Amino acid sequence: MMTEYQPTILLLPSKAAESATLALEVLPHGLTIHKFLVQANGQVHDIVIGSEDPQDHALQKYMNTVIGRYTNRIPAGEHTIERLGVSTSFRALPNENAEVSLHGGPQGFDSVEWTVLTSASNAQLFTPAEKTEISNLPANSYAVFRFESQEGDQGFSGKLMVEAFICLLPLSGGEVALNPQCIEIGSCVVIYRAKLDERGKSIVTPINLTQHWGFNLEASTKLECQSVKNHRLTIRADKVAELNKNKLPTGNFRRTMENKPHFHAGKKIGDFFPDEGYDDYYLFEDLHQFPPTTYPLDAFTQDFNLVNSALYPQQSKSPVVELRSDLSGIALRFQTNQHGVMFYSYNHSDPSAVRKKIHGGSATRQAGDPYDTGSAAFLEFHNPLGAFLFATNKDRQDTLLTSNEIYHNFVRCDISYSS
């Protein structure tokens, strides 16, 4: 097997309860979450859809991969950008159609091989205090990956180094622990860091990273339920992005409370399901409470530590998104410093694609048993769509990064089981 398809296996520390364990398989190819295994009530669930054979990811796009340099859709063509007095231009390459650049262009971060670092101490975008924090975790519970995007890659400006830290750890408690029927399984934390290589000059580039992972909490049950329409979804968002005919952002938002399909307050996904499915960006409430995505370089002193708050968040903080299944009893609760989430309901099925054996498939291409449309809830946490396009975001959360800053993006997924 080629090294880019050789999975790095992460395991929940052994002190976790024997009845509830957690494991990840992460591929260097596209930083792909190939398997997300949850053992609950004596059964193993793989809670992400996708291929059986890691090498099949070469034949499909955006299946549980990272997305970069820029997630979702922006207009193809030339753009002039400026942040904090630093300006440049870049050319977004078309790939969805002649007018739209999707998910970072034709060969985005999802298509490349990431380097697995042999030690957290080799990371360059984490401080000494953060690397100590990481190294104190059990050795098989985490990994750090790196990719260097060259200047002009997919038309983007500047040479960009990106590192990703992924780990599993026991749940630290909180509101879930108050329910005696709820078993805390563990947490998955993903942290992205990025920095421009300025080489003595000031530069600016767009960046908006996310993990394009598609969840189905029932596909591994004995009923082999493909649809996620009976999953219950909560998104603590008061606004949903307005899109034009090419699904490009207009910069405007609509209120979710005034739109039943987009008011996700624990309703079943299938209730008020749009004819074309969901492919929508939701802006979270109370954004003033969210930590920043960019920090000045000089803030990253030896003792500076943002990893700690991602690993061990305040227990009183409510999740911004919750996905749960009454059938399997599994629930996912998400926290992040990103300002919103893209919810995609897998609206286009590839008839030649593979469905995993654990999900009732043959695991064979062209077998005629792919995942159906509506068989996953893709929850992609990132900052607002095309934010740099709109003057109202200037020098704020504009999804731009200068050579004087560090990019910091984290998402935390807490997994639990209720009988």
Short mmCIF file of C-alpha atoms in Angstrom, two decimals:
data_model
loop_
_atom_site.label_atom_id
_atom_site.label_comp_id
_atom_site.label_asym_id
_atom_site.label_seq_id
_atom_site.Cartn_x
_atom_site.Cartn_y
_atom_site.Cartn_z
CA MET A 1 0.00 0.00 0.00
CA MET A 2 1.28 3.48 -0.87
CA THR A 3 2.33 5.44 2.20
CA GLU A 4 -0.27 8.16 1.64
CA TYR A 5 -2.99 5.51 2.09
CA GLN A 6 -1.39 3.84 5.12
CA PRO A 7 -3.61 4.83 8.05
CA THR A 8 -2.33 6.33 11.26
CA ILE A 9 -4.38 4.65 13.99
CA LEU A 10 -5.36 6.64 17.07
CA LEU A 11 -6.86 4.95 20.13
CA LEU A 12 -8.63 6.26 23.19
CA PRO A 13 -6.40 5.95 26.26
CA SER A 14 -6.81 2.63 28.04
CA LYS A 15 -8.30 4.18 31.18
CA ALA A 16 -11.56 4.63 29.25
CA ALA A 17 -14.43 2.37 30.21
CA GLU A 18 -14.21 -1.10 28.71
CA SER A 19 -17.79 -0.84 27.46
CA ALA A 20 -17.14 2.30 25.43
CA THR A 21 -14.04 2.81 23.30
CA LEU A 22 -13.01 5.09 20.45
CA ALA A 23 -10.59 4.81 17.52
CA LEU A 24 -9.65 6.81 14.42
CA GLU A 25 -7.91 5.87 11.20
CA VAL A 26 -6.38 8.94 9.55
CA LEU A 27 -4.84 8.80 6.07
CA PRO A 28 -1.99 11.09 4.98
CA HIS A 29 -3.88 11.39 1.68
CA GLY A 30 -6.00 14.48 2.15
CA LEU A 31 -5.84 14.15 5.94
CA THR A 32 -8.78 11.77 5.56
CA ILE A 33 -10.75 10.42 8.52
CA HIS A 34 -11.05 6.95 6.98
CA LYS A 35 -12.72 5.33 9.99
CA PHE A 36 -14.26 6.79 13.15
CA LEU A 37 -15.00 3.79 15.34
CA VAL A 38 -17.21 3.95 18.41
CA GLN A 39 -17.85 0.93 20.63
CA ALA A 40 -21.05 1.35 22.60
CA ASN A 41 -23.23 -1.21 24.35
CA GLY A 42 -21.19 -4.09 22.94
CA GLN A 43 -21.41 -2.98 19.31
CA VAL A 44 -18.85 -1.27 17.10
CA HIS A 45 -20.12 1.62 14.96
CA ASP A 46 -18.22 3.40 12.22
CA ILE A 47 -19.86 6.82 12.34
CA VAL A 48 -18.47 8.20 9.05
CA ILE A 49 -19.47 7.00 5.60
CA GLY A 50 -16.88 6.24 2.94
CA SER A 51 -14.79 3.59 1.24
CA GLU A 52 -13.60 0.28 2.66
CA ASP A 53 -10.20 0.37 0.93
CA PRO A 54 -8.13 3.46 1.80
CA GLN A 55 -6.85 3.65 -1.79
CA ASP A 56 -10.40 4.19 -3.06
CA HIS A 57 -10.13 7.75 -1.74
CA ALA A 58 -8.04 8.47 -4.84
CA LEU A 59 -11.23 7.96 -6.87
CA GLN A 60 -13.52 10.29 -4.93
CA LYS A 61 -13.43 13.85 -3.64
CA TYR A 62 -14.14 15.43 -0.27
CA MET A 63 -15.01 12.22 1.60
CA ASN A 64 -13.97 12.99 5.19
CA THR A 65 -10.94 14.98 4.01
CA VAL A 66 -9.53 18.32 5.06
CA ILE A 67 -10.49 21.22 2.78
CA GLY A 68 -8.05 24.01 1.90
CA ARG A 69 -6.71 26.50 1.29
CA TYR A 70 -10.25 27.79 1.13
CA THR A 71 -13.40 25.85 1.91
CA ASN A 72 -16.61 26.02 -0.07
CA ARG A 73 -17.25 28.32 -3.03
CA ILE A 74 -15.67 31.59 -4.12
CA PRO A 75 -15.87 33.28 -7.51
CA ALA A 76 -13.25 32.02 -9.96
CA GLY A 77 -10.85 34.62 -11.28
CA GLU A 78 -8.70 37.49 -10.06
CA HIS A 79 -9.15 38.94 -6.55
CA THR A 80 -7.36 41.81 -4.83
CA ILE A 81 -7.19 41.37 -1.06
CA GLU A 82 -5.95 43.53 1.82
CA ARG A 83 -5.66 42.97 5.55
CA LEU A 84 -4.00 45.18 8.16
CA GLY A 85 -2.30 47.24 5.47
CA VAL A 86 -0.91 44.25 3.55
CA SER A 87 -2.31 43.73 0.05
CA THR A 88 -1.84 41.39 -2.90
CA SER A 89 -3.82 39.63 -5.59
CA PHE A 90 -4.50 35.98 -6.36
CA ARG A 91 -6.39 34.03 -9.00
CA ALA A 92 -8.94 31.44 -7.83
CA LEU A 93 -8.93 28.52 -10.26
CA PRO A 94 -12.31 27.26 -11.53
CA ASN A 95 -13.26 23.64 -10.95
CA GLU A 96 -16.98 23.30 -10.16
CA ASN A 97 -17.78 25.34 -13.26
CA ALA A 98 -16.26 28.26 -15.15
CA GLU A 99 -17.49 30.75 -12.55
CA VAL A 100 -16.85 28.87 -9.29
CA SER A 101 -13.74 27.71 -7.44
CA LEU A 102 -14.78 24.96 -5.02
CA HIS A 103 -12.92 23.72 -1.93
CA GLY A 104 -9.56 25.26 -2.76
CA GLY A 105 -9.41 24.57 -6.48
CA PRO A 106 -8.77 21.53 -8.72
CA GLN A 107 -6.01 20.08 -6.48
CA GLY A 108 -6.77 21.33 -2.99
CA PHE A 109 -5.52 20.08 0.35
CA ASP A 110 -7.88 17.09 0.05
CA SER A 111 -5.82 15.74 -2.87
CA VAL A 112 -2.30 15.91 -1.45
CA GLU A 113 -0.17 13.75 0.81
CA TRP A 114 0.39 15.12 4.30
CA THR A 115 3.55 14.27 6.24
CA VAL A 116 3.10 12.44 9.53
CA LEU A 117 5.54 13.93 12.05
CA THR A 118 7.47 11.36 14.05
CA SER A 119 7.19 13.46 17.20
CA ALA A 120 5.16 16.43 18.42
CA SER A 121 8.50 18.07 19.22
CA ASN A 122 9.05 18.40 15.45
CA ALA A 123 6.01 20.63 15.03
CA GLN A 124 6.90 24.18 13.99
CA LEU A 125 3.58 25.96 14.51
CA PHE A 126 2.99 24.99 18.14
CA THR A 127 4.73 26.67 21.07
CA PRO A 128 7.01 24.79 23.52
CA ALA A 129 4.22 24.85 26.12
CA GLU A 130 1.77 23.40 23.61
CA LYS A 131 4.18 20.70 22.49
CA THR A 132 4.69 19.71 26.12
CA GLU A 133 0.91 19.55 26.55
CA ILE A 134 0.62 17.31 23.49
CA SER A 135 3.56 15.08 24.44
CA ASN A 136 1.96 14.38 27.82
CA LEU A 137 -0.92 12.59 26.07
CA PRO A 138 -0.67 8.80 25.56
CA ALA A 139 1.56 8.12 22.56
CA ASN A 140 -1.05 6.28 20.48
CA SER A 141 -3.82 8.81 21.08
CA TYR A 142 -2.60 11.63 18.84
CA ALA A 143 -0.71 12.53 15.68
CA VAL A 144 0.59 15.70 14.04
CA PHE A 145 0.57 16.17 10.27
CA ARG A 146 2.15 18.82 8.02
CA PHE A 147 1.70 20.10 4.49
CA GLU A 148 3.51 22.96 2.75
CA SER A 149 1.53 24.72 0.05
CA GLN A 150 3.85 26.53 -2.35
CA GLU A 151 3.32 30.08 -3.57
CA GLY A 152 0.89 30.03 -6.49
CA ASP A 153 -0.59 26.67 -5.46
CA GLN A 154 -4.10 26.67 -7.01
CA GLY A 155 -3.55 30.36 -7.70
CA PHE A 156 -3.20 31.40 -4.05
CA SER A 157 -0.64 33.92 -2.81
CA GLY A 158 2.27 33.10 -0.52
CA LYS A 159 3.97 29.92 0.65
CA LEU A 160 1.86 28.45 3.46
CA MET A 161 2.85 25.89 6.07
CA VAL A 162 -0.06 24.02 7.67
CA GLU A 163 0.06 21.63 10.62
CA ALA A 164 -2.82 19.56 11.96
CA PHE A 165 -2.98 18.00 15.42
CA ILE A 166 -5.60 15.26 15.88
CA CYS A 167 -6.17 13.45 19.15
CA LEU A 168 -8.57 11.30 21.16
CA LEU A 169 -9.06 11.74 24.87
CA PRO A 170 -11.55 10.80 27.60
CA LEU A 171 -14.45 13.16 28.07
CA SER A 172 -13.73 15.64 30.82
CA GLY A 173 -17.31 15.75 32.08
CA GLY A 174 -19.93 18.46 31.94
CA GLU A 175 -23.65 18.44 31.29
CA VAL A 176 -23.52 14.95 29.75
CA ALA A 177 -22.24 13.57 33.05
CA LEU A 178 -25.39 14.74 34.82
CA ASN A 179 -27.44 12.12 32.97
CA PRO A 180 -26.98 8.74 34.71
CA GLN A 181 -28.17 6.90 31.58
CA CYS A 182 -25.48 8.54 29.44
CA ILE A 183 -22.04 6.98 28.98
CA GLU A 184 -19.23 9.39 28.12
CA ILE A 185 -17.22 7.69 25.39
CA GLY A 186 -14.56 10.27 24.60
CA SER A 187 -13.59 13.25 22.50
CA CYS A 188 -11.91 13.90 19.17
CA VAL A 189 -10.04 17.20 18.86
CA VAL A 190 -8.70 18.63 15.59
CA ILE A 191 -6.48 21.74 15.59
CA TYR A 192 -5.23 23.38 12.40
CA ARG A 193 -2.35 25.85 12.46
CA ALA A 194 -1.03 27.81 9.49
CA LYS A 195 1.70 30.37 8.86
CA LEU A 196 2.96 32.17 5.77
CA ASP A 197 6.66 31.98 4.89
CA GLU A 198 7.24 35.67 4.31
CA ARG A 199 10.96 35.40 3.37
CA GLY A 200 11.50 38.99 4.45
CA LYS A 201 8.42 40.46 2.80
CA SER A 202 4.85 41.06 3.91
CA ILE A 203 2.20 38.93 2.24
CA VAL A 204 -1.46 38.05 2.73
CA THR A 205 -3.49 35.02 1.62
CA PRO A 206 -7.03 33.68 1.99
CA ILE A 207 -7.44 30.72 4.34
CA ASN A 208 -10.54 28.95 5.63
CA LEU A 209 -9.93 25.31 6.56
CA THR A 210 -12.40 22.63 7.59
CA GLN A 211 -12.82 18.87 7.94
CA HIS A 212 -15.37 17.64 5.40
CA TRP A 213 -16.54 14.66 7.47
CA GLY A 214 -19.87 12.95 6.88
CA PHE A 215 -21.61 11.35 9.85
CA ASN A 216 -24.19 8.59 10.02
CA LEU A 217 -24.87 7.36 13.55
CA GLU A 218 -27.21 4.53 12.47
CA ALA A 219 -25.51 2.93 9.45
CA SER A 220 -23.77 0.29 11.60
CA THR A 221 -26.92 -0.81 13.43
CA LYS A 222 -28.54 -4.13 12.60
CA LEU A 223 -31.13 -2.20 10.60
CA GLU A 224 -28.32 -0.70 8.47
CA CYS A 225 -30.15 2.61 8.20
CA GLN A 226 -28.69 4.66 5.37
CA SER A 227 -30.75 7.80 5.76
CA VAL A 228 -29.91 10.41 8.39
CA LYS A 229 -33.36 11.95 8.19
CA ASN A 230 -34.28 10.49 11.60
CA HIS A 231 -31.18 11.96 13.23
CA ARG A 232 -31.88 14.94 15.46
CA LEU A 233 -29.83 18.06 14.80
CA THR A 234 -29.32 21.14 16.92
CA ILE A 235 -27.41 24.13 15.52
CA ARG A 236 -27.16 27.14 17.82
CA ALA A 237 -27.34 29.60 14.95
CA ASP A 238 -29.66 32.52 14.40
CA LYS A 239 -28.69 33.14 10.78
CA VAL A 240 -28.28 31.14 7.57
CA ALA A 241 -26.26 32.45 4.62
CA GLU A 242 -27.99 33.70 1.51
CA LEU A 243 -26.59 32.19 -1.70
CA ASN A 244 -26.94 33.10 -5.37
CA LYS A 245 -27.75 30.77 -8.26
CA ASN A 246 -24.17 29.40 -8.27
CA LYS A 247 -24.33 28.84 -4.49
CA LEU A 248 -21.88 31.70 -4.02
CA PRO A 249 -22.33 33.88 -0.92
CA THR A 250 -24.05 37.24 -1.28
CA GLY A 251 -22.82 38.48 2.11
CA ASN A 252 -26.39 38.58 3.42
CA PHE A 253 -28.02 36.30 5.99
CA ARG A 254 -31.59 35.21 6.77
CA ARG A 255 -32.93 34.54 10.23
CA THR A 256 -33.35 30.84 11.02
CA MET A 257 -36.36 31.30 13.31
CA GLU A 258 -38.35 32.60 10.35
CA ASN A 259 -37.51 29.58 8.18
CA LYS A 260 -38.65 26.16 9.45
CA PRO A 261 -36.21 24.03 7.41
CA HIS A 262 -33.28 26.01 8.86
CA PHE A 263 -34.39 26.20 12.48
CA HIS A 264 -32.48 23.21 13.86
CA ALA A 265 -33.43 23.00 17.53
CA GLY A 266 -33.44 19.24 17.97
CA LYS A 267 -35.83 18.56 15.11
CA LYS A 268 -35.35 15.52 12.91
CA ILE A 269 -33.31 16.32 9.82
CA GLY A 270 -36.12 14.94 7.68
CA ASP A 271 -38.69 17.38 9.08
CA PHE A 272 -39.23 20.25 6.62
CA PHE A 273 -36.47 18.73 4.47
CA PRO A 274 -35.74 20.98 1.44
CA ASP A 275 -36.43 19.53 -2.01
CA GLU A 276 -32.74 19.81 -2.95
CA GLY A 277 -31.46 18.79 0.48
CA TYR A 278 -29.22 20.86 2.74
CA ASP A 279 -26.08 22.63 1.56
CA ASP A 280 -26.23 25.63 3.86
CA TYR A 281 -23.99 27.71 6.09
CA TYR A 282 -25.22 28.64 9.58
CA LEU A 283 -23.77 31.55 11.56
CA PHE A 284 -23.58 30.82 15.29
CA GLU A 285 -25.10 32.97 18.03
CA ASP A 286 -23.04 34.99 20.54
CA LEU A 287 -19.98 35.31 18.30
CA HIS A 288 -18.41 37.85 20.64
CA GLN A 289 -17.67 34.95 23.02
CA PHE A 290 -15.68 32.95 20.44
CA PRO A 291 -11.86 32.87 20.59
CA PRO A 292 -10.07 34.38 17.56
CA THR A 293 -8.89 32.45 14.52
CA THR A 294 -5.80 34.63 13.94
CA TYR A 295 -3.20 35.73 16.48
CA PRO A 296 -0.19 38.06 16.14
CA LEU A 297 3.08 36.20 15.73
CA ASP A 298 4.56 37.91 18.76
CA ALA A 299 1.77 36.43 20.94
CA PHE A 300 3.25 32.97 20.41
CA THR A 301 5.76 33.09 23.25
CA GLN A 302 7.22 29.93 24.79
CA ASP A 303 4.48 29.73 27.43
CA PHE A 304 1.55 30.59 25.15
CA ASN A 305 -0.93 27.69 25.10
CA LEU A 306 -4.15 27.47 23.09
CA VAL A 307 -4.09 23.66 22.99
CA ASN A 308 -5.07 23.38 26.65
CA SER A 309 -8.39 25.17 26.22
CA ALA A 310 -9.27 22.96 23.22
CA LEU A 311 -8.45 19.77 25.11
CA TYR A 312 -10.03 20.83 28.39
CA PRO A 313 -12.78 23.40 27.67
CA GLN A 314 -14.95 25.10 30.24
CA GLN A 315 -17.55 22.58 31.35
CA SER A 316 -20.27 25.22 31.40
CA LYS A 317 -19.90 26.00 27.71
CA SER A 318 -22.76 24.61 25.61
CA PRO A 319 -22.04 22.84 22.31
CA VAL A 320 -22.70 24.84 19.15
CA VAL A 321 -23.90 21.75 17.28
CA GLU A 322 -25.38 18.45 18.44
CA LEU A 323 -26.18 15.44 16.26
CA ARG A 324 -27.83 12.42 17.86
CA SER A 325 -29.64 9.23 17.00
CA ASP A 326 -32.46 7.81 19.09
CA LEU A 327 -31.93 4.45 17.36
CA SER A 328 -28.23 3.93 18.09
CA GLY A 329 -28.13 6.10 21.22
CA ILE A 330 -24.99 7.86 19.97
CA ALA A 331 -24.70 11.64 20.25
CA LEU A 332 -22.03 14.04 18.99
CA ARG A 333 -21.58 17.46 20.58
CA PHE A 334 -19.28 20.00 18.93
CA GLN A 335 -17.37 23.03 20.16
CA THR A 336 -15.17 25.26 18.00
CA ASN A 337 -13.68 28.73 17.60
CA GLN A 338 -15.08 28.93 14.06
CA HIS A 339 -18.06 31.21 13.49
CA GLY A 340 -20.35 28.75 11.78
CA VAL A 341 -21.00 25.35 10.26
CA MET A 342 -21.84 24.15 6.76
CA PHE A 343 -24.46 21.40 6.85
CA TYR A 344 -24.51 19.20 3.74
CA SER A 345 -26.93 16.27 3.53
CA TYR A 346 -25.06 14.28 0.85
CA ASN A 347 -27.33 15.34 -1.97
CA HIS A 348 -25.46 13.62 -4.81
CA SER A 349 -24.72 9.89 -4.79
CA ASP A 350 -22.12 8.26 -7.04
CA PRO A 351 -23.61 4.97 -8.35
CA SER A 352 -20.13 3.49 -8.82
CA ALA A 353 -18.95 4.28 -5.30
CA VAL A 354 -18.31 1.91 -2.41
CA ARG A 355 -20.29 1.39 0.78
CA LYS A 356 -18.42 -0.03 3.80
CA LYS A 357 -19.15 -3.59 4.91
CA ILE A 358 -19.92 -2.39 8.43
CA HIS A 359 -22.69 -0.29 6.83
CA GLY A 360 -24.15 -3.26 4.93
CA GLY A 361 -22.31 -2.67 1.67
CA SER A 362 -20.27 -5.03 -0.47
CA ALA A 363 -17.19 -2.77 -0.23
CA THR A 364 -16.77 -3.21 -3.99
CA ARG A 365 -16.79 -0.52 -6.65
CA GLN A 366 -19.42 -0.76 -9.38
CA ALA A 367 -21.40 -3.23 -7.22
CA GLY A 368 -24.55 -1.14 -7.33
CA ASP A 369 -24.79 -0.62 -3.57
CA PRO A 370 -23.39 2.86 -2.90
CA TYR A 371 -24.53 5.22 -0.18
CA ASP A 372 -27.87 6.76 -1.06
CA THR A 373 -28.48 10.49 -1.16
CA GLY A 374 -29.29 11.75 2.32
CA SER A 375 -27.11 9.10 3.96
CA ALA A 376 -24.78 11.47 5.83
CA ALA A 377 -24.74 14.73 7.72
CA PHE A 378 -21.57 16.57 6.75
CA LEU A 379 -20.81 19.14 9.45
CA GLU A 380 -18.03 21.45 8.28
CA PHE A 381 -16.91 24.02 10.86
CA HIS A 382 -15.33 27.14 9.40
CA ASN A 383 -15.60 30.90 9.22
CA PRO A 384 -18.15 32.66 6.98
CA LEU A 385 -18.31 31.92 3.27
CA GLY A 386 -16.09 34.14 1.14
CA ALA A 387 -15.74 36.62 3.99
CA PHE A 388 -12.87 38.50 2.30
CA LEU A 389 -15.23 39.45 -0.54
CA PHE A 390 -17.27 41.81 1.63
CA ALA A 391 -16.07 45.18 2.97
CA THR A 392 -18.04 44.76 6.21
CA ASN A 393 -15.50 42.10 7.29
CA LYS A 394 -12.38 44.17 6.62
CA ASP A 395 -9.58 43.56 9.17
CA ARG A 396 -11.90 41.40 11.28
CA GLN A 397 -12.96 37.79 10.63
CA ASP A 398 -12.17 38.27 6.94
CA THR A 399 -10.66 34.78 6.39
CA LEU A 400 -7.33 36.36 5.46
CA LEU A 401 -3.93 35.72 7.02
CA THR A 402 -0.89 37.98 6.90
CA SER A 403 2.74 37.00 7.35
CA ASN A 404 2.60 38.65 10.79
CA GLU A 405 -0.02 36.23 12.10
CA ILE A 406 -0.70 32.60 13.02
CA TYR A 407 -3.92 30.84 11.99
CA HIS A 408 -5.58 28.75 14.73
CA ASN A 409 -8.71 26.69 14.06
CA PHE A 410 -10.06 23.98 16.34
CA VAL A 411 -13.08 21.72 16.55
CA ARG A 412 -13.87 19.37 19.40
CA CYS A 413 -16.33 16.48 19.05
CA ASP A 414 -17.59 14.87 22.26
CA ILE A 415 -19.11 11.42 21.78
CA SER A 416 -21.59 9.84 24.18
CA TYR A 417 -24.05 6.95 24.31
CA SER A 418 -27.47 6.79 25.95
CA SER A 419 -29.29 3.52 26.53
#
